[in-house]
Tab-separated table of N, CA and C and ligand atoms in Angstrom:
chain	number	residue	atom	x	y	z
W	30	MET	N	104.775	-88.455	-340.764
W	30	MET	CA	104.389	-87.953	-339.451
W	30	MET	C	105.404	-88.400	-338.411
W	31	ARG	N	105.466	-87.630	-337.347
W	31	ARG	CA	106.323	-88.014	-336.234
W	31	ARG	C	105.460	-88.653	-335.150
W	32	LEU	N	105.755	-89.912	-334.813
W	32	LEU	CA	104.945	-90.662	-333.862
W	32	LEU	C	105.740	-90.963	-332.604
W	33	LEU	N	105.056	-90.910	-331.464
W	33	LEU	CA	105.646	-91.403	-330.223
W	33	LEU	C	104.998	-92.740	-329.908
W	34	LEU	N	105.819	-93.782	-329.839
W	34	LEU	CA	105.344	-95.119	-329.491
W	34	LEU	C	105.740	-95.394	-328.041
W	35	VAL	N	104.740	-95.606	-327.177
W	35	VAL	CA	104.996	-95.912	-325.766
W	35	VAL	C	104.596	-97.360	-325.553
W	36	GLU	N	105.579	-98.232	-325.484
W	36	GLU	CA	105.317	-99.686	-325.429
W	36	GLU	C	106.498	-100.358	-324.748
W	37	ASP	N	106.243	-101.084	-323.645
W	37	ASP	CA	107.356	-101.690	-322.921
W	37	ASP	C	107.764	-103.052	-323.469
W	38	ASP	N	106.896	-103.709	-324.219
W	38	ASP	CA	107.221	-105.037	-324.756
W	38	ASP	C	108.181	-104.885	-325.950
W	39	ARG	N	109.371	-105.500	-325.822
W	39	ARG	CA	110.396	-105.333	-326.855
W	39	ARG	C	109.956	-105.873	-328.217
W	40	MET	N	109.321	-107.041	-328.211
W	40	MET	CA	108.911	-107.662	-329.476
W	40	MET	C	107.858	-106.811	-330.176
W	41	ILE	N	106.829	-106.437	-329.430
W	41	ILE	CA	105.756	-105.631	-330.017
W	41	ILE	C	106.291	-104.273	-330.441
W	42	GLY	N	107.101	-103.660	-329.574
W	42	GLY	CA	107.626	-102.328	-329.863
W	42	GLY	C	108.499	-102.303	-331.107
W	43	SER	N	109.420	-103.260	-331.205
W	43	SER	CA	110.317	-103.236	-332.358
W	43	SER	C	109.552	-103.580	-333.635
W	44	GLY	N	108.575	-104.478	-333.525
W	44	GLY	CA	107.763	-104.820	-334.698
W	44	GLY	C	106.938	-103.642	-335.182
W	45	LEU	N	106.298	-102.964	-334.224
W	45	LEU	CA	105.481	-101.795	-334.584
W	45	LEU	C	106.339	-100.691	-335.182
W	46	ARG	N	107.496	-100.464	-334.554
W	46	ARG	CA	108.364	-99.402	-335.068
W	46	ARG	C	108.776	-99.686	-336.518
W	47	ALA	N	109.147	-100.945	-336.794
W	47	ALA	CA	109.576	-101.298	-338.149
W	47	ALA	C	108.452	-101.075	-339.161
W	48	VAL	N	107.241	-101.496	-338.787
W	48	VAL	CA	106.111	-101.344	-339.711
W	48	VAL	C	105.796	-99.864	-339.947
W	49	LEU	N	105.778	-99.089	-338.871
W	49	LEU	CA	105.433	-97.669	-338.998
W	49	LEU	C	106.505	-96.924	-339.780
W	50	GLN	N	107.767	-97.285	-339.570
W	50	GLN	CA	108.842	-96.647	-340.334
W	50	GLN	C	108.733	-96.999	-341.807
W	51	SER	N	108.329	-98.242	-342.094
W	51	SER	CA	108.204	-98.649	-343.497
W	51	SER	C	107.076	-97.895	-344.185
W	52	GLU	N	106.158	-97.333	-343.380
W	52	GLU	CA	105.071	-96.540	-343.949
W	52	GLU	C	105.431	-95.059	-344.026
W	53	GLY	N	106.682	-94.750	-343.698
W	53	GLY	CA	107.156	-93.390	-343.885
W	53	GLY	C	107.094	-92.512	-342.646
W	54	HIS	N	106.748	-93.101	-341.483
W	54	HIS	CA	106.683	-92.306	-340.257
W	54	HIS	C	108.040	-92.269	-339.562
W	55	ALA	N	108.292	-91.166	-338.860
W	55	ALA	CA	109.427	-91.107	-337.942
W	55	ALA	C	108.911	-91.565	-336.585
W	56	VAL	N	109.563	-92.542	-335.982
W	56	VAL	CA	109.046	-93.141	-334.757
W	56	VAL	C	110.025	-92.975	-333.603
W	57	ASP	N	109.587	-92.331	-332.523
W	57	ASP	CA	110.333	-92.305	-331.276
W	57	ASP	C	109.713	-93.374	-330.391
W	58	TRP	N	110.522	-94.316	-329.950
W	58	TRP	CA	109.994	-95.424	-329.146
W	58	TRP	C	110.532	-95.312	-327.725
W	59	VAL	N	109.631	-95.223	-326.752
W	59	VAL	CA	110.034	-95.232	-325.348
W	59	VAL	C	109.314	-96.383	-324.651
W	60	ARG	N	109.914	-96.883	-323.543
W	60	ARG	CA	109.432	-98.134	-322.965
W	60	ARG	C	108.981	-98.010	-321.518
W	61	ASP	N	108.915	-96.807	-321.000
W	61	ASP	CA	108.461	-96.664	-319.614
W	61	ASP	C	107.836	-95.282	-319.413
W	62	ILE	N	107.194	-95.145	-318.277
W	62	ILE	CA	106.452	-93.917	-317.990
W	62	ILE	C	107.371	-92.707	-317.888
W	63	ARG	N	108.523	-92.895	-317.237
W	63	ARG	CA	109.431	-91.772	-317.053
W	63	ARG	C	109.910	-91.222	-318.403
W	64	SER	N	110.293	-92.126	-319.308
W	64	SER	CA	110.784	-91.685	-320.619
W	64	SER	C	109.663	-91.064	-321.446
W	65	ALA	N	108.458	-91.600	-321.312
W	65	ALA	CA	107.330	-91.047	-322.062
W	65	ALA	C	107.017	-89.628	-321.584
W	66	ARG	N	107.064	-89.434	-320.252
W	66	ARG	CA	106.843	-88.092	-319.699
W	66	ARG	C	107.863	-87.111	-320.247
W	67	ALA	N	109.130	-87.537	-320.266
W	67	ALA	CA	110.204	-86.655	-320.732
W	67	ALA	C	110.010	-86.314	-322.202
W	68	ALA	N	109.659	-87.316	-323.020
W	68	ALA	CA	109.480	-87.079	-324.458
W	68	ALA	C	108.311	-86.126	-324.704
W	69	LEU	N	107.204	-86.344	-323.983
W	69	LEU	CA	106.011	-85.520	-324.195
W	69	LEU	C	106.216	-84.085	-323.691
W	70	ALA	N	107.099	-83.931	-322.686
W	70	ALA	CA	107.331	-82.594	-322.139
W	70	ALA	C	108.251	-81.776	-323.044
W	71	SER	N	109.126	-82.453	-323.791
W	71	SER	CA	110.153	-81.700	-324.519
W	71	SER	C	109.949	-81.695	-326.025
W	72	GLU	N	109.168	-82.620	-326.566
W	72	GLU	CA	109.025	-82.720	-328.014
W	72	GLU	C	107.555	-82.616	-328.379
W	73	SER	N	107.308	-82.349	-329.668
W	73	SER	CA	105.917	-82.409	-330.100
W	73	SER	C	105.769	-83.504	-331.162
W	74	PHE	N	104.668	-84.204	-331.080
W	74	PHE	CA	104.429	-85.349	-331.954
W	74	PHE	C	103.104	-85.162	-332.685
W	75	ASP	N	102.983	-85.822	-333.832
W	75	ASP	CA	101.727	-85.757	-334.579
W	75	ASP	C	100.714	-86.727	-334.007
W	76	LEU	N	101.207	-87.787	-333.348
W	76	LEU	CA	100.306	-88.795	-332.786
W	76	LEU	C	101.073	-89.645	-331.781
W	77	VAL	N	100.355	-90.113	-330.747
W	77	VAL	CA	100.956	-90.983	-329.736
W	77	VAL	C	100.245	-92.327	-329.766
W	78	LEU	N	101.026	-93.412	-329.823
W	78	LEU	CA	100.486	-94.765	-329.652
W	78	LEU	C	100.845	-95.189	-328.233
W	79	LEU	N	99.829	-95.441	-327.421
W	79	LEU	CA	100.048	-95.571	-325.983
W	79	LEU	C	99.583	-96.913	-325.442
W	80	ASP	N	100.544	-97.699	-324.962
W	80	ASP	CA	100.223	-98.901	-324.198
W	80	ASP	C	99.761	-98.457	-322.807
W	81	LEU	N	99.024	-99.319	-322.092
W	81	LEU	CA	98.552	-98.914	-320.766
W	81	LEU	C	99.384	-99.513	-319.634
W	82	GLY	N	99.681	-100.804	-319.706
W	82	GLY	CA	100.490	-101.430	-318.666
W	82	GLY	C	101.958	-101.137	-318.906
W	83	LEU	N	102.531	-100.217	-318.114
W	83	LEU	CA	103.897	-99.753	-318.352
W	83	LEU	C	104.664	-99.695	-317.038
W	84	PRO	N	105.986	-99.997	-317.056
W	84	PRO	CA	106.792	-99.804	-315.850
W	84	PRO	C	107.096	-98.320	-315.652
W	85	GLU	N	107.403	-97.957	-314.416
W	85	GLU	CA	107.757	-96.566	-314.127
W	85	GLU	C	109.063	-96.187	-314.839
W	86	ALA	N	110.044	-97.094	-314.791
W	86	ALA	CA	111.313	-96.866	-315.483
W	86	ALA	C	111.709	-98.163	-316.177
W	87	ALA	N	112.555	-98.054	-317.218
W	87	ALA	CA	112.876	-99.220	-318.037
W	87	ALA	C	113.558	-100.327	-317.238
W	88	ASP	N	114.290	-99.951	-316.164
W	88	ASP	CA	115.016	-100.967	-315.409
W	88	ASP	C	114.165	-101.610	-314.313
W	89	SER	N	112.935	-101.100	-314.121
W	89	SER	CA	112.075	-101.719	-313.116
W	89	SER	C	111.216	-102.791	-313.782
W	90	VAL	N	111.087	-103.905	-313.116
W	90	VAL	CA	110.409	-105.055	-313.703
W	90	VAL	C	108.898	-104.920	-313.570
W	91	GLN	N	108.471	-104.427	-312.409
W	91	GLN	CA	107.045	-104.384	-312.132
W	91	GLN	C	106.379	-103.168	-312.762
W	92	ALA	N	105.104	-103.303	-312.976
W	92	ALA	CA	104.333	-102.166	-313.443
W	92	ALA	C	104.376	-101.075	-312.378
W	93	ALA	N	104.284	-99.838	-312.859
W	93	ALA	CA	104.358	-98.715	-311.929
W	93	ALA	C	103.185	-98.763	-310.966
W	94	PRO	N	103.427	-98.602	-309.664
W	94	PRO	CA	102.314	-98.611	-308.719
W	94	PRO	C	101.438	-97.378	-308.917
W	95	GLY	N	100.241	-97.616	-309.328
W	95	GLY	CA	99.306	-96.494	-309.460
W	95	GLY	C	99.405	-95.723	-310.752
W	96	ALA	N	100.557	-95.753	-311.404
W	96	ALA	CA	100.716	-94.979	-312.638
W	96	ALA	C	100.706	-95.931	-313.828
W	97	ASP	N	99.998	-95.567	-314.875
W	97	ASP	CA	99.999	-96.372	-316.091
W	97	ASP	C	99.758	-95.440	-317.270
W	98	GLY	N	99.428	-96.026	-318.421
W	98	GLY	CA	99.194	-95.198	-319.589
W	98	GLY	C	98.045	-94.215	-319.393
W	99	ILE	N	97.051	-94.631	-318.606
W	99	ILE	CA	95.921	-93.731	-318.336
W	99	ILE	C	96.402	-92.484	-317.579
W	100	THR	N	97.328	-92.703	-316.634
W	100	THR	CA	97.897	-91.567	-315.900
W	100	THR	C	98.564	-90.587	-316.863
W	101	LEU	N	99.373	-91.139	-317.781
W	101	LEU	CA	100.063	-90.297	-318.771
W	101	LEU	C	99.061	-89.515	-319.617
W	102	LEU	N	98.030	-90.228	-320.038
W	102	LEU	CA	97.014	-89.616	-320.892
W	102	LEU	C	96.325	-88.460	-320.163
W	103	ARG	N	95.993	-88.683	-318.894
W	103	ARG	CA	95.323	-87.630	-318.123
W	103	ARG	C	96.250	-86.445	-317.888
W	104	GLU	N	97.536	-86.729	-317.671
W	104	GLU	CA	98.501	-85.637	-317.499
W	104	GLU	C	98.581	-84.798	-318.770
W	105	LEU	N	98.620	-85.505	-319.910
W	105	LEU	CA	98.726	-84.819	-321.203
W	105	LEU	C	97.521	-83.912	-321.437
W	106	ARG	N	96.333	-84.442	-321.220
W	106	ARG	CA	95.114	-83.657	-321.433
W	106	ARG	C	94.972	-82.563	-320.369
W	107	GLY	N	95.491	-82.835	-319.167
W	107	GLY	CA	95.459	-81.837	-318.107
W	107	GLY	C	96.276	-80.604	-318.461
W	108	ARG	N	97.310	-80.810	-319.310
W	108	ARG	CA	98.122	-79.679	-319.777
W	108	ARG	C	97.533	-79.076	-321.051
W	109	ARG	N	96.343	-79.502	-321.403
W	109	ARG	CA	95.652	-79.052	-322.622
W	109	ARG	C	96.465	-79.362	-323.873
W	110	ASN	N	97.190	-80.479	-323.838
W	110	ASN	CA	97.929	-80.925	-325.013
W	110	ASN	C	96.973	-81.738	-325.891
W	111	PRO	N	96.704	-81.266	-327.122
W	111	PRO	CA	95.688	-81.914	-327.957
W	111	PRO	C	96.220	-83.031	-328.867
W	112	THR	N	97.490	-83.428	-328.706
W	112	THR	CA	98.066	-84.451	-329.578
W	112	THR	C	97.171	-85.694	-329.622
W	113	PRO	N	96.821	-86.162	-330.821
W	113	PRO	CA	95.977	-87.363	-330.905
W	113	PRO	C	96.646	-88.567	-330.254
W	114	VAL	N	95.863	-89.351	-329.531
W	114	VAL	CA	96.380	-90.534	-328.838
W	114	VAL	C	95.526	-91.741	-329.209
W	115	ILE	N	96.196	-92.813	-329.651
W	115	ILE	CA	95.521	-94.100	-329.845
W	115	ILE	C	96.060	-95.050	-328.787
W	116	VAL	N	95.173	-95.572	-327.938
W	116	VAL	CA	95.572	-96.537	-326.919
W	116	VAL	C	95.668	-97.914	-327.563
W	117	ILE	N	96.804	-98.592	-327.339
W	117	ILE	CA	96.986	-99.972	-327.800
W	117	ILE	C	97.276	-100.815	-326.563
W	118	THR	N	96.396	-101.729	-326.258
W	118	THR	CA	96.520	-102.428	-324.965
W	118	THR	C	95.849	-103.790	-325.003
W	119	ALA	N	96.272	-104.652	-324.076
W	119	ALA	CA	95.617	-105.947	-323.923
W	119	ALA	C	94.316	-105.820	-323.130
W	120	ARG	N	94.109	-104.661	-322.485
W	120	ARG	CA	92.892	-104.474	-321.692
W	120	ARG	C	91.727	-104.206	-322.636
W	121	ASP	N	90.891	-105.224	-322.814
W	121	ASP	CA	89.863	-105.054	-323.843
W	121	ASP	C	88.435	-105.084	-323.309
W	122	ALA	N	88.260	-105.085	-321.976
W	122	ALA	CA	86.905	-105.047	-321.423
W	122	ALA	C	86.250	-103.706	-321.768
W	123	PRO	N	84.930	-103.714	-321.934
W	123	PRO	CA	84.237	-102.458	-322.249
W	123	PRO	C	84.561	-101.353	-321.252
W	124	GLU	N	84.669	-101.702	-319.937
W	124	GLU	CA	84.965	-100.678	-318.923
W	124	GLU	C	86.323	-100.039	-319.185
W	125	ALA	N	87.301	-100.878	-319.609
W	125	ALA	CA	88.645	-100.361	-319.874
W	125	ALA	C	88.621	-99.432	-321.091
W	126	ARG	N	87.865	-99.820	-322.116
W	126	ARG	CA	87.764	-98.973	-323.316
W	126	ARG	C	87.124	-97.639	-322.975
W	127	ILE	N	86.071	-97.705	-322.162
W	127	ILE	CA	85.365	-96.474	-321.782
W	127	ILE	C	86.294	-95.562	-320.977
W	128	LEU	N	87.055	-96.172	-320.048
W	128	LEU	CA	87.991	-95.382	-319.248
W	128	LEU	C	89.021	-94.704	-320.144
W	129	GLY	N	89.553	-95.456	-321.117
W	129	GLY	CA	90.559	-94.892	-322.025
W	129	GLY	C	90.019	-93.728	-322.835
W	130	LEU	N	88.842	-93.926	-323.408
W	130	LEU	CA	88.251	-92.871	-324.243
W	130	LEU	C	87.876	-91.660	-323.393
W	131	ASP	N	87.307	-91.923	-322.210
W	131	ASP	CA	86.908	-90.811	-321.342
W	131	ASP	C	88.114	-90.097	-320.725
W	132	SER	N	89.269	-90.744	-320.731
W	132	SER	CA	90.475	-90.099	-320.206
W	132	SER	C	91.154	-89.243	-321.266
W	133	GLY	N	90.632	-89.285	-322.499
W	133	GLY	CA	91.174	-88.397	-323.526
W	133	GLY	C	91.752	-89.088	-324.748
W	134	ALA	N	91.626	-90.431	-324.828
W	134	ALA	CA	92.120	-91.119	-326.025
W	134	ALA	C	91.211	-90.811	-327.217
W	135	ASP	N	91.815	-90.719	-328.399
W	135	ASP	CA	91.032	-90.498	-329.618
W	135	ASP	C	90.534	-91.809	-330.199
W	136	ASP	N	91.254	-92.882	-329.887
W	136	ASP	CA	90.832	-94.200	-330.361
W	136	ASP	C	91.434	-95.233	-329.423
W	137	TYR	N	90.911	-96.465	-329.489
W	137	TYR	CA	91.285	-97.505	-328.541
W	137	TYR	C	91.315	-98.819	-329.291
W	138	LEU	N	92.495	-99.416	-329.358
W	138	LEU	CA	92.651	-100.630	-330.154
W	138	LEU	C	93.216	-101.752	-329.284
W	139	PRO	N	92.375	-102.759	-328.940
W	139	PRO	CA	92.866	-103.853	-328.089
W	139	PRO	C	93.836	-104.768	-328.851
W	140	LYS	N	94.865	-105.248	-328.119
W	140	LYS	CA	95.796	-106.244	-328.669
W	140	LYS	C	95.154	-107.624	-328.548
W	141	PRO	N	95.440	-108.534	-329.468
W	141	PRO	CA	96.247	-108.301	-330.670
W	141	PRO	C	95.411	-107.615	-331.741
W	142	PHE	N	96.057	-106.780	-332.534
W	142	PHE	CA	95.316	-106.089	-333.584
W	142	PHE	C	96.006	-106.300	-334.926
W	143	ASP	N	95.258	-106.042	-335.957
W	143	ASP	CA	95.769	-106.166	-337.313
W	143	ASP	C	96.556	-104.896	-337.651
W	144	LEU	N	97.762	-105.056	-338.175
W	144	LEU	CA	98.607	-103.882	-338.437
W	144	LEU	C	97.990	-102.958	-339.477
W	145	ALA	N	97.307	-103.556	-340.454
W	145	ALA	CA	96.659	-102.716	-341.476
W	145	ALA	C	95.544	-101.892	-340.846
W	146	GLU	N	94.858	-102.481	-339.840
W	146	GLU	CA	93.807	-101.726	-339.150
W	146	GLU	C	94.420	-100.592	-338.332
W	147	LEU	N	95.545	-100.849	-337.680
W	147	LEU	CA	96.203	-99.775	-336.934
W	147	LEU	C	96.549	-98.620	-337.879
W	148	SER	N	97.098	-98.951	-339.042
W	148	SER	CA	97.463	-97.903	-340.004
W	148	SER	C	96.237	-97.108	-340.428
W	149	ALA	N	95.132	-97.802	-340.662
W	149	ALA	CA	93.900	-97.116	-341.075
W	149	ALA	C	93.382	-96.216	-339.954
W	150	ARG	N	93.511	-96.695	-338.702
W	150	ARG	CA	93.056	-95.875	-337.564
W	150	ARG	C	93.953	-94.655	-337.373
W	151	ILE	N	95.247	-94.819	-337.604
W	151	ILE	CA	96.161	-93.668	-337.535
W	151	ILE	C	95.742	-92.626	-338.578
W	152	ARG	N	95.434	-93.087	-339.782
W	152	ARG	CA	95.000	-92.148	-340.835
W	152	ARG	C	93.688	-91.477	-340.448
W	153	ALA	N	92.746	-92.257	-339.914
W	153	ALA	CA	91.434	-91.698	-339.565
W	153	ALA	C	91.554	-90.661	-338.442
W	154	VAL	N	92.347	-90.983	-337.418
W	154	VAL	CA	92.485	-90.073	-336.277
W	154	VAL	C	93.180	-88.778	-336.702
W	155	THR	N	94.231	-88.880	-337.507
W	155	THR	CA	94.940	-87.665	-337.927
W	155	THR	C	94.078	-86.845	-338.877
W	156	ARG	N	93.244	-87.507	-339.659
W	156	ARG	CA	92.321	-86.794	-340.539
W	156	ARG	C	91.338	-85.962	-339.712
W	157	ARG	N	90.740	-86.606	-338.726
W	157	ARG	CA	89.794	-85.887	-337.868
W	157	ARG	C	90.486	-84.753	-337.130
W	158	HIS	N	91.698	-85.045	-336.647
W	158	HIS	CA	92.435	-84.046	-335.882
W	158	HIS	C	92.759	-82.829	-336.760
W	159	GLY	N	93.040	-83.097	-338.040
W	159	GLY	CA	93.367	-82.002	-338.953
W	159	GLY	C	92.127	-81.268	-339.432
W	160	GLY	N	90.951	-81.746	-339.035
W	160	GLY	CA	89.715	-81.056	-339.380
W	160	GLY	C	89.238	-81.335	-340.787
W	161	HIS	N	89.780	-82.362	-341.428
W	161	HIS	CA	89.269	-82.703	-342.752
W	161	HIS	C	88.855	-84.167	-342.791
W	162	ALA	N	87.609	-84.395	-343.162
W	162	ALA	CA	87.066	-85.752	-343.155
W	162	ALA	C	87.400	-86.505	-344.439
W	163	GLN	N	87.805	-85.768	-345.471
W	163	GLN	CA	88.073	-86.409	-346.752
W	163	GLN	C	89.339	-87.266	-346.667
W	164	PRO	N	89.242	-88.535	-347.065
W	164	PRO	CA	90.425	-89.378	-346.985
W	164	PRO	C	91.496	-89.030	-348.024
W	165	VAL	N	91.091	-88.375	-349.121
W	165	VAL	CA	92.065	-88.030	-350.159
W	165	VAL	C	92.316	-86.524	-350.100
W	166	LEU	N	93.588	-86.153	-350.089
W	166	LEU	CA	93.957	-84.743	-350.009
W	166	LEU	C	94.153	-84.201	-351.422
W	167	CYS	N	93.543	-83.044	-351.704
W	167	CYS	CA	93.662	-82.442	-353.029
W	167	CYS	C	94.174	-81.016	-352.898
W	168	HIS	N	95.092	-80.648	-353.773
W	168	HIS	CA	95.564	-79.268	-353.793
W	168	HIS	C	96.126	-78.969	-355.181
W	169	CYS	N	95.564	-77.960	-355.820
W	169	CYS	CA	96.054	-77.504	-357.124
W	169	CYS	C	96.178	-78.658	-358.125
W	170	GLY	N	95.176	-79.528	-358.161
W	170	GLY	CA	95.178	-80.604	-359.144
W	170	GLY	C	95.993	-81.820	-358.742
W	171	VAL	N	96.674	-81.738	-357.606
W	171	VAL	CA	97.448	-82.885	-357.131
W	171	VAL	C	96.618	-83.610	-356.078
W	172	ARG	N	96.467	-84.935	-356.239
W	172	ARG	CA	95.688	-85.721	-355.290
W	172	ARG	C	96.596	-86.723	-354.589
W	173	LEU	N	96.515	-86.737	-353.256
W	173	LEU	CA	97.311	-87.686	-352.478
W	173	LEU	C	96.364	-88.577	-351.686
W	174	ASP	N	96.497	-89.873	-351.870
W	174	ASP	CA	95.726	-90.833	-351.085
W	174	ASP	C	96.654	-91.437	-350.028
W	175	PRO	N	96.500	-91.044	-348.744
W	175	PRO	CA	97.408	-91.550	-347.706
W	175	PRO	C	97.314	-93.064	-347.517
W	176	ALA	N	96.179	-93.652	-347.862
W	176	ALA	CA	96.021	-95.097	-347.673
W	176	ALA	C	96.916	-95.876	-348.629
W	177	THR	N	96.963	-95.408	-349.875
W	177	THR	CA	97.768	-96.128	-350.866
W	177	THR	C	99.100	-95.435	-351.113
W	178	ARG	N	99.263	-94.207	-350.566
W	178	ARG	CA	100.427	-93.354	-350.788
W	178	ARG	C	100.626	-93.090	-352.276
W	179	GLN	N	99.482	-93.012	-353.002
W	179	GLN	CA	99.539	-92.717	-354.432
W	179	GLN	C	99.276	-91.241	-354.652
W	180	VAL	N	100.076	-90.645	-355.513
W	180	VAL	CA	99.891	-89.251	-355.881
W	180	VAL	C	99.514	-89.210	-357.352
W	181	THR	N	98.423	-88.491	-357.657
W	181	THR	CA	98.044	-88.358	-359.050
W	181	THR	C	97.874	-86.878	-359.382
W	182	LEU	N	98.076	-86.564	-360.653
W	182	LEU	CA	97.948	-85.199	-361.136
W	182	LEU	C	96.774	-85.159	-362.104
W	183	ASP	N	95.782	-84.307	-361.823
W	183	ASP	CA	94.608	-84.219	-362.695
W	183	ASP	C	95.016	-83.738	-364.088
K	7	LIG	CA1	102.654	-103.267	-321.584
């Protein structure tokens, strides 16, 4: 899958990118609101991993005044873009989770999180988005389990 990772923290971003790439995903990593807007306007992604506290531009130190990941999410949904979004953030209060989900997120994962859980949530969200609840994909006797990446032939 092609993923857009929106995360301004270098350590978290590079770690997440490495893990997701090792699982076979193509990862575009952007670190500020301006770059995320540009990527979402010009490219299409299978899923977006979205941090909430983000600078307006990579060279600005402070968080964007008034604009954050929620702003991006609302803009995306306002354009009727249905790309699945998982919010990854340190904001873990129930009110923050509710705001994220009600703004159009498909899932909400507070930091710090377990990487295996993130992978499972990515699989679950893309499964729902694709309209199939079955975790194992079957076609013409070939079975693919995305969790284990095992392919078997009946
Ligand atoms: Ca952040």
